Amino acid sequence: MTVTIDIDRIGFSAEVFEEFLTTRSEPSWITDARRAAFAKYEELLGAELDPEEFKRIDLRIFNAAKFRPLTADSDASSVSTLLAGETEYGGSIRHVDGTTTHENVCEDMTAKGVLFGDLQTLLTENRELLEPYFLKQAVRPDADRFSAWHAAFWTSGTLLYVPQGVEVDLPLHSLIAHTADGVADFGHTLIIVEDEAKATLLEETTSANEDQSGLHVGCVELIVGKYANLRYVQLQNWNQKTWHFAHQAGNVASEGSLQWTVVGLGSKLSHIHQDVNLNGRAATAEVNGVTFASDRQKISYYTQQHHKAQGTHSDLLYKEVLRDDSRVIWRGMIKVDAAAQQTDGYQRSDALMLSSDARCDSIPGLEIEADDVRCTHGATTGRVDEEQIFYAESRGISEKEAMHMIVEGFFQQVYDRIPIEIVRDTLSRTVQGKLGIESMTAV
Amino acid sequence: MSSLLKITDLHVSVADTPILKGVNMEIRQGEIHALMGPNGSGKSTLAYALSGHPNYSITGGSIEIDGVNITEQEADERARLGLFLAFQYPVVIPGVKVADFIRHAVSNIRDPDRKEGEGLIGMREFRTEIKARMEELGMDLEFARRYLNDGFSGGEKKRMEILQMAMLQPKFAILDETDSGLDSDAVRVVSEGLAKLSGPDMGVLIITHHERLLEFNPPQYTHVMLGGRIVETGDAALAHDLHANGYATVRERHPEAAADNARAEEAAAV
Ligand SMILES: Nc1ncnc2c1ncn2[C@@H]1O[C@H](COP(=O)(O)OP(=O)(O)OP(=O)(O)O)[C@@H](O)[C@H]1O
Ligand SMILES: [Mg+2]
């Protein structure tokens, strides 16, 4: 049997790539890297995707030809945000349809050597410092067709670099927005927190209106140094006509700690490949997931907690609520290398089903080569307990309100792990919005 | 005028099995009624049916409050009309804070027309009130911030039921074995708490197997349930007699109901 690949349907052609290159003015080392990635991309388009990761995701109705990177300037005025304005930020950046439209950073951060802003500009200005990180350590272009696609076409991006020993107290804000119909954006987020440094970045994605279609092929790279601390949140809130594919990876060095929260509320279909690599002795990572799928949304995660060194600790908790005809897939894996003795690895996914037409697949997994480890994994799928509803009703709370309280309570167990108040509040508000609660005062 | 809860010839089935076979009872605001009866006689079934549990279908008869038939009403509507059930087995709702839950409940009960998303009772007012009630019940204020019944001991759960009753100030409260599983100090707290709360504005139906709660809250009426029927009604002396002597003589006096009860217990044991 011969398989013919219809490049126009599942990918971008060489002509599209060449045309894209003409719109970029960037140094040749960047262009060369793009060309190498594009060659890889063409090769990988012909290769089968890893069935472990993709067999539950139906990409047949995905038509890449409907999306193109945008070159004209976009109107950013219609973009709304959930996080901006909710707290004081040390800096913020905004990308609209693949172009950076706004950036600012407070002066005392720059004075301490912190770099924050548009990725392409900062890469160009600081090649020696940043090139060794960009698409080399955390996410590799040759991982699969999506990472290669991204590496060839990456558009705007957020860069945060925190030098050794610098603690950035105020959080930073990054917004990725779509405003044009049919836009393909390849946003990249690269965060490097050097040894003993500390930072928090809150990122969100949004669509200016409900009707336009969009494609995001993204990449997130988090590099956490020794004794460093990074808190990173990505709140995916696209409209329901947006396709979202992303490779996201965090590398944590010895004694470093990463606290990573992934929120999936929007998109038509999203697939996130999330890797946490505990590279150094006693590195720790806490991973939180909040997913609320409705209508015909399909939201998929492939997560790996890879323990490569001794005494490392990882703890993943994903919570998913499914309504209507939605589908959520979580495939989780804890890998422990032979060298990673005295390691703790936990993973757990809990799904709450609000409709009998929704479907959830949670598949935890362990691959352990060391013998002195503590690893637990688990997945639960359940419906709202009728007795809980009745109990609340017997106190005068309507069935619907009871259901909503129970859903919020379900997520509360993840919120409790997020130490950033505005993130907790924003999540709670956004979930209420999706539940259809107009306004509700929380205690 | 005081309100009246009137239960007339109530028939209730669970999963198509008839459990209550014609219960009659009238409770006025201000009255205390005790409901006693052996295991499996149908006491909790009556409590659930009155509260509107969807699994307890009313196949005949009626429940009225001041002449308004509430048989068809949902549980939350009945609660807004002033009915309250203290559960024999209170339910855990993870992630929902006690204070948040009770604040929603209080807002709905005091403003029965409130819709979801509409204003809640003011935070400050609510705090002051719940703090006072918790202190009266000897509860640590920390409980308000905990998740509802999550990880609570049996006694703590029962106290939480009384706290909710105190906050909701129902016209009619049904207490289903609120005194069971409590140590004697806790029974005293709950009994005194109830005595303080009940008064001319509350009609109380106490389901119990013990005497303490009734000592603090002497009933004007004692009903004995057997095989899904109220077979006898008396005063406080009847409760005392049953505690002292058990149900043997009641069974003898009502052989048919006793046989029904035995069958139900057998079926439940299988
Ligand atoms: N949900 C249910 N499903 C099946 N049978 C039930 C259910 N609820 C009650 N029953 C049956 O109805 C009968 C009455 O039960 P109920 O719980 O009302 O008794 P009770 O008087 O409260 O007993 P106890 O003193 O043990 O609490 C029993 O035979 C019981 O098995
Ligand atoms: Mg009972």
mmCIF file of N, CA, C and O in Angstrom, chain B residues 42-92:
data_model
loop_
_atom_site.group_PDB
_atom_site.id
_atom_site.type_symbol
_atom_site.label_atom_id
_atom_site.label_comp_id
_atom_site.label_asym_id
_atom_site.label_seq_id
_atom_site.Cartn_x
_atom_site.Cartn_y
_atom_site.Cartn_z
ATOM 1 N N GLY B 42 -38.881 2.901 58.396
ATOM 2 C CA GLY B 42 -39.251 3.917 57.406
ATOM 3 C C GLY B 42 -39.074 5.355 57.871
ATOM 4 O O GLY B 42 -39.565 6.285 57.213
ATOM 5 N N LYS B 43 -38.373 5.561 58.974
ATOM 6 C CA LYS B 43 -38.228 6.918 59.520
ATOM 7 C C LYS B 43 -37.440 7.826 58.569
ATOM 8 O O LYS B 43 -37.867 8.939 58.246
ATOM 9 N N SER B 44 -36.280 7.325 58.117
ATOM 10 C CA SER B 44 -35.488 8.140 57.196
ATOM 11 C C SER B 44 -36.221 8.335 55.873
ATOM 12 O O SER B 44 -36.119 9.387 55.243
ATOM 13 N N THR B 45 -36.952 7.311 55.496
ATOM 14 C CA THR B 45 -37.720 7.423 54.255
ATOM 15 C C THR B 45 -38.711 8.586 54.352
ATOM 16 O O THR B 45 -38.851 9.374 53.415
ATOM 17 N N LEU B 46 -39.363 8.688 55.494
ATOM 18 C CA LEU B 46 -40.295 9.808 55.681
ATOM 19 C C LEU B 46 -39.537 11.143 55.606
ATOM 20 O O LEU B 46 -39.978 12.083 54.951
ATOM 21 N N ALA B 47 -38.370 11.178 56.249
ATOM 22 C CA ALA B 47 -37.585 12.413 56.252
ATOM 23 C C ALA B 47 -37.188 12.821 54.833
ATOM 24 O O ALA B 47 -37.335 13.982 54.433
ATOM 25 N N TYR B 48 -36.692 11.859 54.073
ATOM 26 C CA TYR B 48 -36.282 12.146 52.689
ATOM 27 C C TYR B 48 -37.468 12.547 51.826
ATOM 28 O O TYR B 48 -37.383 13.454 51.006
ATOM 29 N N ALA B 49 -38.570 11.818 52.009
ATOM 30 C CA ALA B 49 -39.752 12.109 51.188
ATOM 31 C C ALA B 49 -40.264 13.522 51.484
ATOM 32 O O ALA B 49 -40.654 14.253 50.569
ATOM 33 N N LEU B 50 -40.230 13.904 52.759
ATOM 34 C CA LEU B 50 -40.665 15.259 53.108
ATOM 35 C C LEU B 50 -39.751 16.302 52.470
ATOM 36 O O LEU B 50 -40.194 17.355 52.028
ATOM 37 N N SER B 51 -38.454 15.992 52.420
ATOM 38 C CA SER B 51 -37.493 16.959 51.892
ATOM 39 C C SER B 51 -37.469 17.007 50.374
ATOM 40 O O SER B 51 -36.893 17.913 49.797
ATOM 41 N N GLY B 52 -38.022 15.968 49.729
ATOM 42 C CA GLY B 52 -38.080 15.995 48.267
ATOM 43 C C GLY B 52 -36.949 15.262 47.585
ATOM 44 O O GLY B 52 -36.544 15.634 46.480
ATOM 45 N N HIS B 53 -36.415 14.223 48.221
ATOM 46 C CA HIS B 53 -35.369 13.441 47.558
ATOM 47 C C HIS B 53 -35.937 12.765 46.313
ATOM 48 O O HIS B 53 -36.971 12.105 46.381
ATOM 49 N N PRO B 54 -35.277 12.920 45.159
ATOM 50 C CA PRO B 54 -35.837 12.405 43.907
ATOM 51 C C PRO B 54 -35.992 10.883 43.869
ATOM 52 O O PRO B 54 -36.805 10.371 43.100
ATOM 53 N N ASN B 55 -35.240 10.133 44.691
ATOM 54 C CA ASN B 55 -35.370 8.678 44.661
ATOM 55 C C ASN B 55 -36.548 8.165 45.486
ATOM 56 O O ASN B 55 -36.848 6.980 45.464
ATOM 57 N N TYR B 56 -37.167 9.051 46.246
ATOM 58 C CA TYR B 56 -38.286 8.629 47.097
ATOM 59 C C TYR B 56 -39.570 9.136 46.459
ATOM 60 O O TYR B 56 -39.933 10.297 46.612
ATOM 61 N N SER B 57 -40.204 8.257 45.692
ATOM 62 C CA SER B 57 -41.359 8.764 44.953
ATOM 63 C C SER B 57 -42.633 8.626 45.763
ATOM 64 O O SER B 57 -42.922 7.577 46.350
ATOM 65 N N ILE B 58 -43.350 9.718 45.758
ATOM 66 C CA ILE B 58 -44.610 9.767 46.492
ATOM 67 C C ILE B 58 -45.689 9.195 45.586
ATOM 68 O O ILE B 58 -45.996 9.748 44.535
ATOM 69 N N THR B 59 -46.213 8.053 45.981
ATOM 70 C CA THR B 59 -47.174 7.369 45.125
ATOM 71 C C THR B 59 -48.610 7.628 45.561
ATOM 72 O O THR B 59 -49.546 7.257 44.872
ATOM 73 N N GLY B 60 -48.763 8.264 46.716
ATOM 74 C CA GLY B 60 -50.107 8.586 47.162
ATOM 75 C C GLY B 60 -50.070 9.507 48.365
ATOM 76 O O GLY B 60 -49.050 9.608 49.046
ATOM 77 N N GLY B 61 -51.191 10.214 48.572
ATOM 78 C CA GLY B 61 -51.264 11.104 49.721
ATOM 79 C C GLY B 61 -50.644 12.454 49.427
ATOM 80 O O GLY B 61 -50.303 12.754 48.279
ATOM 81 N N SER B 62 -50.487 13.270 50.457
ATOM 82 C CA SER B 62 -49.993 14.624 50.217
ATOM 83 C C SER B 62 -49.205 15.164 51.394
ATOM 84 O O SER B 62 -49.323 14.699 52.530
ATOM 85 N N ILE B 63 -48.372 16.161 51.054
ATOM 86 C CA ILE B 63 -47.659 16.939 52.072
ATOM 87 C C ILE B 63 -48.081 18.388 51.852
ATOM 88 O O ILE B 63 -47.983 18.899 50.731
ATOM 89 N N GLU B 64 -48.561 19.037 52.911
ATOM 90 C CA GLU B 64 -48.999 20.426 52.764
ATOM 91 C C GLU B 64 -48.347 21.297 53.815
ATOM 92 O O GLU B 64 -48.145 20.874 54.946
ATOM 93 N N ILE B 65 -48.033 22.512 53.396
ATOM 94 C CA ILE B 65 -47.664 23.522 54.384
ATOM 95 C C ILE B 65 -48.718 24.614 54.299
ATOM 96 O O ILE B 65 -48.909 25.217 53.232
ATOM 97 N N ASP B 66 -49.418 24.829 55.378
ATOM 98 C CA ASP B 66 -50.499 25.823 55.432
ATOM 99 C C ASP B 66 -51.461 25.675 54.253
ATOM 100 O O ASP B 66 -51.824 26.652 53.594
ATOM 101 N N GLY B 67 -51.802 24.441 53.981
ATOM 102 C CA GLY B 67 -52.792 24.180 52.948
ATOM 103 C C GLY B 67 -52.241 24.149 51.540
ATOM 104 O O GLY B 67 -52.956 23.811 50.593
ATOM 105 N N VAL B 68 -50.964 24.498 51.352
ATOM 106 C CA VAL B 68 -50.376 24.449 50.008
ATOM 107 C C VAL B 68 -49.716 23.093 49.825
ATOM 108 O O VAL B 68 -48.853 22.695 50.602
ATOM 109 N N ASN B 69 -50.162 22.386 48.785
ATOM 110 C CA ASN B 69 -49.620 21.063 48.518
ATOM 111 C C ASN B 69 -48.207 21.193 47.928
ATOM 112 O O ASN B 69 -48.023 21.798 46.878
ATOM 113 N N ILE B 70 -47.240 20.617 48.610
ATOM 114 C CA ILE B 70 -45.861 20.740 48.123
ATOM 115 C C ILE B 70 -45.335 19.419 47.584
ATOM 116 O O ILE B 70 -44.148 19.277 47.289
ATOM 117 N N THR B 71 -46.249 18.469 47.429
ATOM 118 C CA THR B 71 -45.835 17.124 47.029
ATOM 119 C C THR B 71 -45.032 17.116 45.732
ATOM 120 O O THR B 71 -44.150 16.304 45.539
ATOM 121 N N GLU B 72 -45.379 18.037 44.819
ATOM 122 C CA GLU B 72 -44.712 18.044 43.517
ATOM 123 C C GLU B 72 -43.478 18.945 43.487
ATOM 124 O O GLU B 72 -42.819 19.052 42.463
ATOM 125 N N GLN B 73 -43.201 19.618 44.579
ATOM 126 C CA GLN B 73 -42.118 20.605 44.532
ATOM 127 C C GLN B 73 -40.733 19.984 44.687
ATOM 128 O O GLN B 73 -40.567 18.958 45.330
ATOM 129 N N GLU B 74 -39.761 20.676 44.086
ATOM 130 C CA GLU B 74 -38.371 20.233 44.190
ATOM 131 C C GLU B 74 -37.853 20.492 45.603
ATOM 132 O O GLU B 74 -38.367 21.348 46.325
ATOM 133 N N ALA B 75 -36.786 19.803 45.939
ATOM 134 C CA ALA B 75 -36.217 19.923 47.285
ATOM 135 C C ALA B 75 -35.847 21.364 47.632
ATOM 136 O O ALA B 75 -36.084 21.826 48.747
ATOM 137 N N ASP B 76 -35.271 22.091 46.663
ATOM 138 C CA ASP B 76 -34.825 23.456 46.984
ATOM 139 C C ASP B 76 -36.018 24.378 47.214
ATOM 140 O O ASP B 76 -35.965 25.282 48.049
ATOM 141 N N GLU B 77 -37.137 24.106 46.500
ATOM 142 C CA GLU B 77 -38.339 24.925 46.712
ATOM 143 C C GLU B 77 -38.914 24.670 48.101
ATOM 144 O O GLU B 77 -39.340 25.593 48.800
ATOM 145 N N ARG B 78 -38.902 23.423 48.497
ATOM 146 C CA ARG B 78 -39.414 23.083 49.836
ATOM 147 C C ARG B 78 -38.563 23.741 50.909
ATOM 148 O O ARG B 78 -39.071 24.244 51.906
ATOM 149 N N ALA B 79 -37.237 23.731 50.679
ATOM 150 C CA ALA B 79 -36.346 24.354 51.660
ATOM 151 C C ALA B 79 -36.647 25.845 51.755
ATOM 152 O O ALA B 79 -36.635 26.427 52.834
ATOM 153 N N ARG B 80 -36.931 26.449 50.613
ATOM 154 C CA ARG B 80 -37.224 27.885 50.622
ATOM 155 C C ARG B 80 -38.564 28.179 51.302
ATOM 156 O O ARG B 80 -38.811 29.289 51.752
ATOM 157 N N LEU B 81 -39.414 27.143 51.359
ATOM 158 C CA LEU B 81 -40.675 27.313 52.085
ATOM 159 C C LEU B 81 -40.502 27.084 53.584
ATOM 160 O O LEU B 81 -41.439 27.253 54.353
ATOM 161 N N GLY B 82 -39.310 26.663 53.991
ATOM 162 C CA GLY B 82 -39.071 26.559 55.425
ATOM 163 C C GLY B 82 -38.864 25.161 55.963
ATOM 164 O O GLY B 82 -38.888 24.951 57.169
ATOM 165 N N LEU B 83 -38.652 24.195 55.059
ATOM 166 C CA LEU B 83 -38.380 22.832 55.524
ATOM 167 C C LEU B 83 -36.883 22.618 55.641
ATOM 168 O O LEU B 83 -36.111 23.102 54.821
ATOM 169 N N PHE B 84 -36.475 21.895 56.659
ATOM 170 C CA PHE B 84 -35.061 21.610 56.825
ATOM 171 C C PHE B 84 -34.882 20.183 57.288
ATOM 172 O O PHE B 84 -35.598 19.703 58.160
ATOM 173 N N LEU B 85 -33.895 19.505 56.691
ATOM 174 C CA LEU B 85 -33.575 18.152 57.128
ATOM 175 C C LEU B 85 -32.126 18.104 57.600
ATOM 176 O O LEU B 85 -31.212 18.463 56.852
ATOM 177 N N ALA B 86 -31.941 17.693 58.859
ATOM 178 C CA ALA B 86 -30.587 17.400 59.336
ATOM 179 C C ALA B 86 -30.354 15.929 59.028
ATOM 180 O O ALA B 86 -31.059 15.061 59.536
ATOM 181 N N PHE B 87 -29.390 15.665 58.153
ATOM 182 C CA PHE B 87 -29.208 14.322 57.596
ATOM 183 C C PHE B 87 -28.661 13.336 58.619
ATOM 184 O O PHE B 87 -27.815 13.672 59.451
ATOM 185 N N GLN B 88 -29.144 12.094 58.501
ATOM 186 C CA GLN B 88 -28.550 11.033 59.304
ATOM 187 C C GLN B 88 -27.102 10.817 58.863
ATOM 188 O O GLN B 88 -26.217 10.627 59.683
ATOM 189 N N TYR B 89 -26.864 10.903 57.545
ATOM 190 C CA TYR B 89 -25.507 10.783 57.006
ATOM 191 C C TYR B 89 -25.191 11.998 56.143
ATOM 192 O O TYR B 89 -25.427 11.980 54.936
ATOM 193 N N PRO B 90 -24.666 13.059 56.749
ATOM 194 C CA PRO B 90 -24.384 14.270 55.978
ATOM 195 C C PRO B 90 -23.394 13.996 54.835
ATOM 196 O O PRO B 90 -22.547 13.124 54.934
ATOM 197 N N VAL B 91 -23.559 14.762 53.754
ATOM 198 C CA VAL B 91 -22.826 14.506 52.523
ATOM 199 C C VAL B 91 -21.575 15.392 52.453
ATOM 200 O O VAL B 91 -21.591 16.542 52.870
ATOM 201 N N VAL B 92 -20.512 14.836 51.915
ATOM 202 C CA VAL B 92 -19.266 15.588 51.731
ATOM 203 C C VAL B 92 -19.299 16.288 50.367
ATOM 204 O O VAL B 92 -19.657 15.675 49.366
#
